[in-house]
Amino acid sequence: MRTSSSLSLAVAAAALAVAGSAHAVPETLGLSARIVDGGTPVTGPQTIVVRIHDQASGGTPVWTESVTATAADGLVHLTLGATSPLTDAVIDGGPLWVELQVGSTVLAPRLAVTSAPYALRAGVAEDAERLAGQPATAFAAAAHGHAGTYLPVGAALACTGTAKVIGLDGATGSVVCGPDAVGPSYTAGLGLTMPTATSFAVNFGTSGTATAVARADHNHAGVYLPVGTTLACPAGQYATGLQPSGSVSCAAAPAADITDVTAGAGLTGGGSSGAVALAVAFGASGTATTVARSDHSHPATCPVGYTTHAAAGATSSLCSKRVAAPNITWNNAATACYANHNGGHLCSYNELRIAATVSPTQVLSVGFWMGDRVADDWVLRVNGSDANNFDEAIEIVATPVVTGGYYCCQRAQ
């Protein structure tokens, strides 16, 4: 691997000269460096990637260029900016550092760029000959004239008669007079019409010839019943209208066509005579009197005896249970979690760590089994109360060892 024990950076004023206009600011700079590999100066062709950063370490380079140069006794002379110009956007006046990469080796540390290259910043001064980036030819002189459609300074703008609006003819430049602005416009609302542009009238219906409008609480003569009048008909008949005299017209009610009400799936009740009623056929579980929607959901809950640990934003809750069982083997504890504690499993280290830190917290008891197997015949059990370090590895054997019990875990259902 190449390393650098001696690396120097020198910028010469002569190295800034490049082809271009006499007044253009160069966008290249010269850089000389001496590169050694394990104390031996490198020689021959070298591919060097030069990067300019705006910080001494880390970050993203603000400029990068790959240069091929021939090293003599470790010394290389580079011209930077030949393919990626060093504009004033790169040399912006802030502190800069140069980083060299020879082959796959990045030389460190980065070298701080001295003040000489900041002459590139003088490129900003070129814009002093412009206004907002535009040349002088883009603007009118202080003393300038206009063609025919413009009035001379001091020309009178006058209109006579009722004309109130003044304008200019685009072709001749003469004054054009026009009528005053039009006043507000009106439209007919609900129940009104506009026979003319300036008059309104009531929009009468086609029935009747009256030219007056009825009041909201008006009365009608003859065949209209007073408010609150009962429309009574004999049993088995219903009201069909009013006679010219104002009396109610009745007719026999049609025969009923519903002969039976049958309770379908999920319902009870019904009947074929008299007043009948239907009701929802609820199951035996629960006491609610409302019906669940087909897309309803149930909140996840832990089995009885388990502690629920619900973290903020979590989609499900962790359930944990501490079971005291002196001298139980690991295998028997694993079986007991499933068979005797609602299909649970021995808590893993991570599950027990969560249970010990998420309120309400689970108690950590020394000598209780966990479910992790760390090697052949080796498992974890609790050896302390520190929620960040409470495990020890122990070999499982057929005969019981000194232990206190085990922890069962599962997700809320």
Coordinates of C-alpha atoms in Angstrom, one line a residue:
M1 CA 0.0 0.0 0.0
R2 CA 1.2 3.5 -0.8
T3 CA 1.7 5.9 2.0
S4 CA 2.9 9.4 2.2
S5 CA 5.5 10.6 4.7
S6 CA 6.3 13.9 2.8
L7 CA 3.7 15.8 0.8
S8 CA 4.0 19.5 0.0
L9 CA 1.8 21.8 -2.0
A10 CA 3.1 24.8 -3.8
V11 CA 1.1 27.2 -6.0
A12 CA 3.0 29.5 -8.4
A13 CA 1.6 32.6 -9.9
A14 CA 3.0 31.6 -13.3
A15 CA 0.9 28.4 -13.1
L16 CA -2.3 30.4 -13.3
A17 CA -1.7 31.6 -16.8
V18 CA -3.9 29.8 -19.4
A19 CA -5.1 30.6 -23.0
G20 CA -8.0 33.0 -23.2
S21 CA -8.9 36.6 -23.5
A22 CA -6.5 39.2 -22.2
H23 CA -8.9 40.2 -19.4
A24 CA -10.4 36.7 -18.6
V25 CA -9.6 35.3 -15.2
P26 CA -7.7 31.9 -15.5
E27 CA -9.7 28.9 -14.4
T28 CA -6.7 26.6 -13.8
L29 CA -3.9 26.5 -11.2
G30 CA -0.6 24.7 -10.9
L31 CA 0.2 22.2 -8.1
S32 CA 3.5 20.5 -7.3
A33 CA 3.7 17.5 -5.0
R34 CA 6.3 15.0 -3.9
I35 CA 5.0 11.5 -3.4
V36 CA 6.9 8.7 -1.7
D37 CA 6.0 5.0 -1.2
G38 CA 7.3 3.5 2.0
G39 CA 10.1 6.1 2.0
T40 CA 11.0 5.6 -1.7
P41 CA 10.0 8.4 -4.2
V42 CA 7.7 7.1 -6.9
T43 CA 8.7 7.4 -10.6
G44 CA 7.1 7.0 -13.9
P45 CA 3.5 7.7 -15.1
Q46 CA 1.0 8.3 -12.2
T47 CA -2.8 8.6 -12.3
I48 CA -3.7 11.1 -9.6
V49 CA -7.2 12.1 -8.6
V50 CA -7.3 15.6 -7.1
R51 CA -10.2 16.6 -4.9
I52 CA -11.0 20.0 -3.4
H53 CA -13.0 20.0 -0.1
D54 CA -14.4 22.8 2.0
Q55 CA -13.5 21.0 5.2
A56 CA -10.4 19.4 6.6
S57 CA -11.8 15.8 6.7
G58 CA -15.0 14.0 5.6
G59 CA -17.7 15.6 3.5
T60 CA -18.3 15.7 -0.2
P61 CA -15.7 17.3 -2.5
V62 CA -16.7 20.6 -4.2
W63 CA -14.4 19.8 -7.2
T64 CA -12.8 16.6 -8.6
E65 CA -10.4 16.0 -11.5
S66 CA -8.3 13.0 -12.6
V67 CA -4.8 14.0 -13.9
T68 CA -2.1 11.8 -15.5
A69 CA 1.5 13.0 -14.8
T70 CA 5.0 11.5 -14.9
A71 CA 6.8 11.5 -11.5
A72 CA 10.6 12.1 -11.4
D73 CA 12.2 11.3 -8.0
G74 CA 8.7 11.5 -6.5
L75 CA 8.0 15.0 -7.9
V76 CA 4.9 15.6 -10.0
H77 CA 3.7 18.9 -11.5
L78 CA 0.0 19.1 -12.2
T79 CA -2.2 21.6 -14.0
L80 CA -5.7 21.6 -12.3
G81 CA -8.8 22.8 -14.1
A82 CA -7.9 21.6 -17.6
T83 CA -11.0 19.3 -17.9
S84 CA -13.0 20.6 -14.9
P85 CA -12.5 24.5 -14.8
L86 CA -11.8 26.0 -11.4
T87 CA -14.6 28.6 -11.5
D88 CA -15.2 31.3 -8.8
A89 CA -18.1 29.0 -7.7
V90 CA -15.4 26.6 -6.5
I91 CA -12.9 29.2 -5.2
D92 CA -15.5 31.2 -3.4
G93 CA -13.4 32.8 -0.7
G94 CA -14.0 30.2 2.0
P95 CA -11.3 27.8 3.4
L96 CA -10.4 24.9 1.1
W97 CA -8.3 21.7 1.4
V98 CA -6.7 19.6 -1.4
E99 CA -6.8 15.8 -1.2
L100 CA -4.7 13.6 -3.5
Q101 CA -5.4 10.0 -4.5
V102 CA -2.6 8.0 -6.2
G103 CA -4.0 4.9 -7.7
S104 CA -6.3 3.5 -5.0
T105 CA -4.4 5.2 -2.1
V106 CA -5.8 8.4 -0.7
L107 CA -3.0 10.5 0.8
A108 CA -3.6 12.1 4.2
P109 CA -3.9 14.6 5.7
R110 CA -5.6 17.0 3.3
L111 CA -3.5 20.2 2.5
A112 CA -5.0 23.6 3.2
V113 CA -5.0 25.8 0.1
T114 CA -3.1 29.1 0.7
S115 CA -4.3 32.5 -0.3
A116 CA -2.7 32.5 -3.8
P117 CA -5.4 30.5 -5.6
Y118 CA -8.0 32.8 -4.4
A119 CA -7.0 35.2 -7.2
L120 CA -9.6 33.1 -9.1
R121 CA -12.2 34.9 -7.1
A122 CA -11.3 38.0 -9.1
G123 CA -13.6 36.6 -11.8
V124 CA -16.5 38.1 -9.9
A125 CA -15.1 41.5 -10.8
E126 CA -15.8 40.9 -14.5
D127 CA -19.4 41.4 -13.8
A128 CA -18.7 45.0 -12.7
E129 CA -19.0 45.9 -16.4
R130 CA -22.6 44.6 -16.4
L131 CA -25.9 45.4 -14.7
A132 CA -27.6 42.3 -13.4
G133 CA -25.4 40.3 -15.7
Q134 CA -26.5 42.3 -18.8
P135 CA -24.1 44.4 -21.0
A136 CA -24.5 48.1 -21.4
T137 CA -25.9 47.6 -25.0
A138 CA -29.0 46.0 -23.4
F139 CA -30.1 49.3 -21.9
A140 CA -31.2 52.7 -23.3
A141 CA -29.0 55.7 -23.1
A142 CA -29.9 58.5 -20.6
A143 CA -30.9 60.8 -23.6
H144 CA -32.9 58.7 -26.1
G145 CA -36.0 59.2 -28.3
H146 CA -39.1 57.2 -29.3
A147 CA -40.9 56.5 -32.5
G148 CA -44.3 57.9 -33.6
T149 CA -46.7 56.2 -31.2
Y150 CA -45.3 58.1 -28.2
L151 CA -46.3 61.6 -27.2
P152 CA -43.7 64.3 -26.6
V153 CA -43.1 65.5 -23.0
G154 CA -45.7 68.1 -22.2
A155 CA -48.3 67.1 -24.8
A156 CA -51.9 67.7 -23.6
L157 CA -54.2 64.8 -23.0
A158 CA -57.7 66.3 -23.5
C159 CA -61.2 65.0 -24.4
T160 CA -64.4 67.0 -24.8
G161 CA -68.1 66.3 -24.3
T162 CA -69.2 63.3 -22.3
A163 CA -66.1 61.2 -23.1
K164 CA -64.3 60.3 -19.9
V165 CA -61.7 57.7 -21.0
I166 CA -58.4 58.8 -22.6
G167 CA -56.1 56.5 -24.6
L168 CA -53.6 56.6 -27.5
D169 CA -53.9 55.3 -31.0
G170 CA -51.2 52.6 -31.4
A171 CA -50.5 53.6 -35.0
T172 CA -50.5 57.4 -35.0
G173 CA -49.9 58.3 -31.3
S174 CA -52.9 60.6 -31.3
V175 CA -55.3 60.9 -28.3
V176 CA -58.3 58.6 -28.4
C177 CA -61.4 59.5 -26.3
G178 CA -64.0 57.0 -25.2
P179 CA -67.2 56.7 -23.1
D180 CA -67.2 56.5 -19.3
A181 CA -66.9 53.1 -17.6
V182 CA -70.1 51.0 -17.5
G183 CA -71.9 50.8 -14.2
P184 CA -72.6 47.6 -12.2
S185 CA -74.6 44.8 -13.8
Y186 CA -77.7 43.1 -12.2
T187 CA -79.2 39.6 -12.6
A188 CA -82.7 38.3 -11.6
G189 CA -82.7 36.1 -8.5
L190 CA -85.0 33.2 -7.6
G191 CA -88.7 34.1 -8.4
L192 CA -87.8 37.2 -10.5
T193 CA -87.3 38.0 -14.1
M194 CA -85.7 41.0 -16.0
P195 CA -88.0 42.1 -18.9
T196 CA -85.3 44.8 -19.7
A197 CA -81.8 45.4 -18.6
T198 CA -83.0 47.9 -16.0
S199 CA -86.3 46.4 -14.7
F200 CA -87.4 43.5 -12.7
A201 CA -90.7 41.5 -12.4
V202 CA -92.1 38.6 -10.4
N203 CA -91.8 35.3 -12.3
F204 CA -95.5 34.1 -12.0
G205 CA -96.6 30.5 -12.7
T206 CA -99.0 29.6 -15.5
S207 CA -102.0 28.9 -13.2
G208 CA -104.1 31.9 -12.4
T209 CA -104.2 35.5 -13.7
A210 CA -103.6 37.6 -10.5
T211 CA -100.9 40.2 -10.7
A212 CA -100.4 40.3 -6.9
V213 CA -98.1 38.0 -4.9
A214 CA -99.6 35.7 -2.2
R215 CA -98.4 36.1 1.3
A216 CA -96.8 33.1 3.0
D217 CA -99.7 32.8 5.5
H218 CA -102.5 33.3 3.0
N219 CA -105.9 31.4 3.0
H220 CA -107.9 29.7 0.2
A221 CA -111.7 29.5 -0.1
G222 CA -114.0 26.6 -0.6
V223 CA -112.4 23.2 -1.0
Y224 CA -109.4 23.8 1.3
L225 CA -109.5 22.5 4.9
P226 CA -108.2 24.6 7.8
V227 CA -104.9 23.6 9.2
G228 CA -105.3 20.8 11.8
T229 CA -108.5 19.4 10.3
T230 CA -108.7 15.6 10.8
L231 CA -109.1 13.5 7.7
A232 CA -111.4 10.7 9.0
C233 CA -112.7 7.8 7.1
P234 CA -114.8 4.7 8.3
A235 CA -112.9 1.6 9.4
G236 CA -111.4 -0.3 6.5
Q237 CA -111.2 2.9 4.3
Y238 CA -108.6 5.6 3.6
A239 CA -108.8 9.2 2.5
T240 CA -108.4 9.8 -1.3
G241 CA -109.1 13.5 -1.6
L242 CA -111.6 16.4 -1.0
Q243 CA -115.0 17.0 -2.4
P244 CA -115.9 20.4 -3.9
S245 CA -117.9 20.9 -0.7
G246 CA -114.7 20.4 1.4
S247 CA -115.6 17.0 2.7
V248 CA -113.2 14.1 2.6
S249 CA -113.4 11.4 -0.1
C250 CA -112.9 7.9 1.2
A251 CA -112.3 4.5 -0.5
A252 CA -112.0 0.9 0.7
A253 CA -108.5 -0.1 1.6
P254 CA -107.0 -2.7 -0.7
A255 CA -106.5 -6.2 0.6
A256 CA -103.2 -6.8 2.4
D257 CA -100.7 -8.9 0.4
I258 CA -98.3 -9.8 3.3
T259 CA -99.3 -13.1 4.8
D260 CA -96.2 -14.2 6.7
V261 CA -93.0 -12.7 8.2
T262 CA -90.2 -15.2 8.4
A263 CA -86.9 -14.5 10.3
G264 CA -83.9 -15.1 8.0
A265 CA -80.3 -16.0 8.9
G266 CA -79.1 -14.1 12.0
L267 CA -82.7 -13.0 13.0
T268 CA -85.3 -14.3 15.4
G269 CA -89.1 -13.6 15.6
G270 CA -91.6 -13.2 12.8
G271 CA -95.1 -14.7 12.4
S272 CA -98.2 -15.1 10.2
S273 CA -100.8 -13.1 12.1
G274 CA -101.2 -10.2 14.5
A275 CA -98.3 -7.8 15.3
V276 CA -95.0 -9.5 14.6
A277 CA -91.4 -8.4 15.5
L278 CA -87.9 -9.4 14.4
A279 CA -84.7 -9.3 16.4
V280 CA -81.0 -10.0 15.9
A281 CA -80.0 -13.5 17.0
F282 CA -77.0 -12.7 19.2
G283 CA -74.5 -15.3 20.3
A284 CA -73.9 -16.4 23.9
S285 CA -70.5 -14.5 24.2
G286 CA -70.8 -10.8 25.2
T287 CA -73.6 -8.5 26.3
A288 CA -73.6 -5.8 23.6
T289 CA -76.9 -4.9 22.0
T290 CA -75.4 -3.5 18.9
V291 CA -74.3 -5.5 15.8
A292 CA -70.6 -5.5 14.6
R293 CA -69.8 -4.3 11.1
S294 CA -68.3 -6.9 8.7
D295 CA -65.0 -5.0 8.6
H296 CA -64.7 -4.5 12.4
S297 CA -61.5 -5.1 14.3
H298 CA -60.6 -6.2 17.9
P299 CA -57.9 -4.7 20.1
A300 CA -55.0 -7.0 20.7
T301 CA -54.9 -8.3 24.3
C302 CA -52.6 -10.6 26.3
P303 CA -53.9 -13.8 28.0
V304 CA -54.8 -13.7 31.6
G305 CA -51.7 -13.8 33.9
Y306 CA -49.5 -12.1 31.3
T307 CA -48.1 -8.5 31.6
T308 CA -48.8 -6.3 28.5
H309 CA -45.9 -4.2 27.3
A310 CA -47.1 -1.7 24.6
A311 CA -44.6 0.7 23.1
A312 CA -45.8 4.0 21.6
G313 CA -46.6 3.5 17.9
A314 CA -46.2 -0.3 18.0
T315 CA -48.7 -2.3 15.9
S316 CA -48.8 -5.1 18.5
S317 CA -48.0 -5.6 22.2
L318 CA -45.5 -8.0 23.9
C319 CA -46.9 -10.3 26.6
S320 CA -44.6 -11.6 29.3
K321 CA -45.1 -14.0 32.3
R322 CA -42.8 -14.8 35.2
V323 CA -43.2 -18.4 36.3
A324 CA -41.6 -19.6 39.5
A325 CA -40.5 -23.3 39.3
P326 CA -37.4 -24.2 41.3
N327 CA -35.0 -26.6 39.7
I328 CA -36.9 -27.1 36.5
T329 CA -34.9 -28.1 33.4
W330 CA -34.7 -25.8 30.4
N331 CA -36.4 -28.4 28.2
N332 CA -39.3 -28.8 30.6
A333 CA -39.6 -25.0 31.0
A334 CA -39.9 -24.6 27.2
T335 CA -42.6 -27.3 27.1
A336 CA -44.5 -25.7 30.0
C337 CA -44.6 -22.3 28.4
Y338 CA -46.5 -23.8 25.4
A339 CA -48.6 -26.4 27.2
N340 CA -49.5 -24.6 30.4
H341 CA -49.3 -20.9 29.6
N342 CA -51.6 -20.2 26.6
G343 CA -49.2 -21.4 23.8
G344 CA -46.3 -19.2 24.9
H345 CA -42.6 -19.7 24.4
L346 CA -39.5 -19.1 26.5
C347 CA -38.7 -15.3 26.2
S348 CA -35.7 -14.5 24.2
Y349 CA -33.0 -12.1 25.6
N350 CA -34.4 -9.3 23.5
E351 CA -38.0 -9.9 24.4
L352 CA -37.1 -10.0 28.1
R353 CA -35.0 -6.8 27.8
I354 CA -38.0 -5.1 26.3
A355 CA -40.3 -6.5 29.0
A356 CA -37.9 -5.2 31.6
T357 CA -37.8 -1.6 30.2
V358 CA -41.3 -0.9 28.7
S359 CA -43.9 0.0 31.4
P360 CA -45.2 -1.9 33.3
T361 CA -41.8 -3.5 33.6
Q362 CA -41.2 -7.2 34.2
V363 CA -39.1 -8.2 37.3
L364 CA -35.7 -9.8 36.4
S365 CA -35.1 -12.8 38.7
V366 CA -31.7 -14.5 38.9
G367 CA -31.6 -18.1 37.8
F368 CA -34.7 -17.9 35.5
W369 CA -34.5 -19.5 32.1
M370 CA -34.6 -17.6 28.7
G371 CA -35.2 -19.2 25.3
D372 CA -31.9 -18.3 23.5
R373 CA -29.6 -21.2 22.5
V374 CA -26.0 -19.8 22.1
A375 CA -24.2 -23.0 21.3
D376 CA -24.8 -26.8 21.3
D377 CA -26.3 -27.6 24.7
W378 CA -25.8 -24.0 25.9
V379 CA -28.6 -21.6 26.7
L380 CA -29.2 -18.2 28.5
R381 CA -30.6 -17.6 31.9
V382 CA -30.9 -14.4 34.0
N383 CA -28.0 -13.6 36.3
G384 CA -28.8 -10.0 37.4
S385 CA -31.3 -7.2 37.5
D386 CA -29.5 -4.8 35.1
A387 CA -31.9 -4.5 32.1
N388 CA -29.0 -3.9 29.8
N389 CA -26.9 -6.9 30.9
F390 CA -28.6 -9.7 32.7
D391 CA -27.7 -12.9 30.9
E392 CA -25.3 -15.7 31.4
A393 CA -24.6 -18.8 29.3
I394 CA -25.2 -22.2 31.0
E395 CA -25.0 -25.8 29.7
I396 CA -28.3 -27.6 29.8
V397 CA -28.2 -31.1 31.2
A398 CA -30.7 -33.9 31.8
T399 CA -30.7 -33.5 35.6
P400 CA -32.1 -30.2 37.1
V401 CA -29.7 -27.4 38.0
V402 CA -30.2 -24.8 40.6
T403 CA -32.7 -22.4 39.0
G404 CA -35.7 -20.3 40.0
G405 CA -38.1 -20.6 37.1
Y406 CA -38.6 -19.3 33.6
Y407 CA -40.2 -16.5 31.6
C408 CA -42.9 -17.1 28.9
C409 CA -43.6 -14.6 26.1
Q410 CA -46.0 -14.2 23.2
R411 CA -47.6 -11.4 21.1
A412 CA -51.0 -10.0 22.0
Q413 CA -53.8 -11.6 20.0

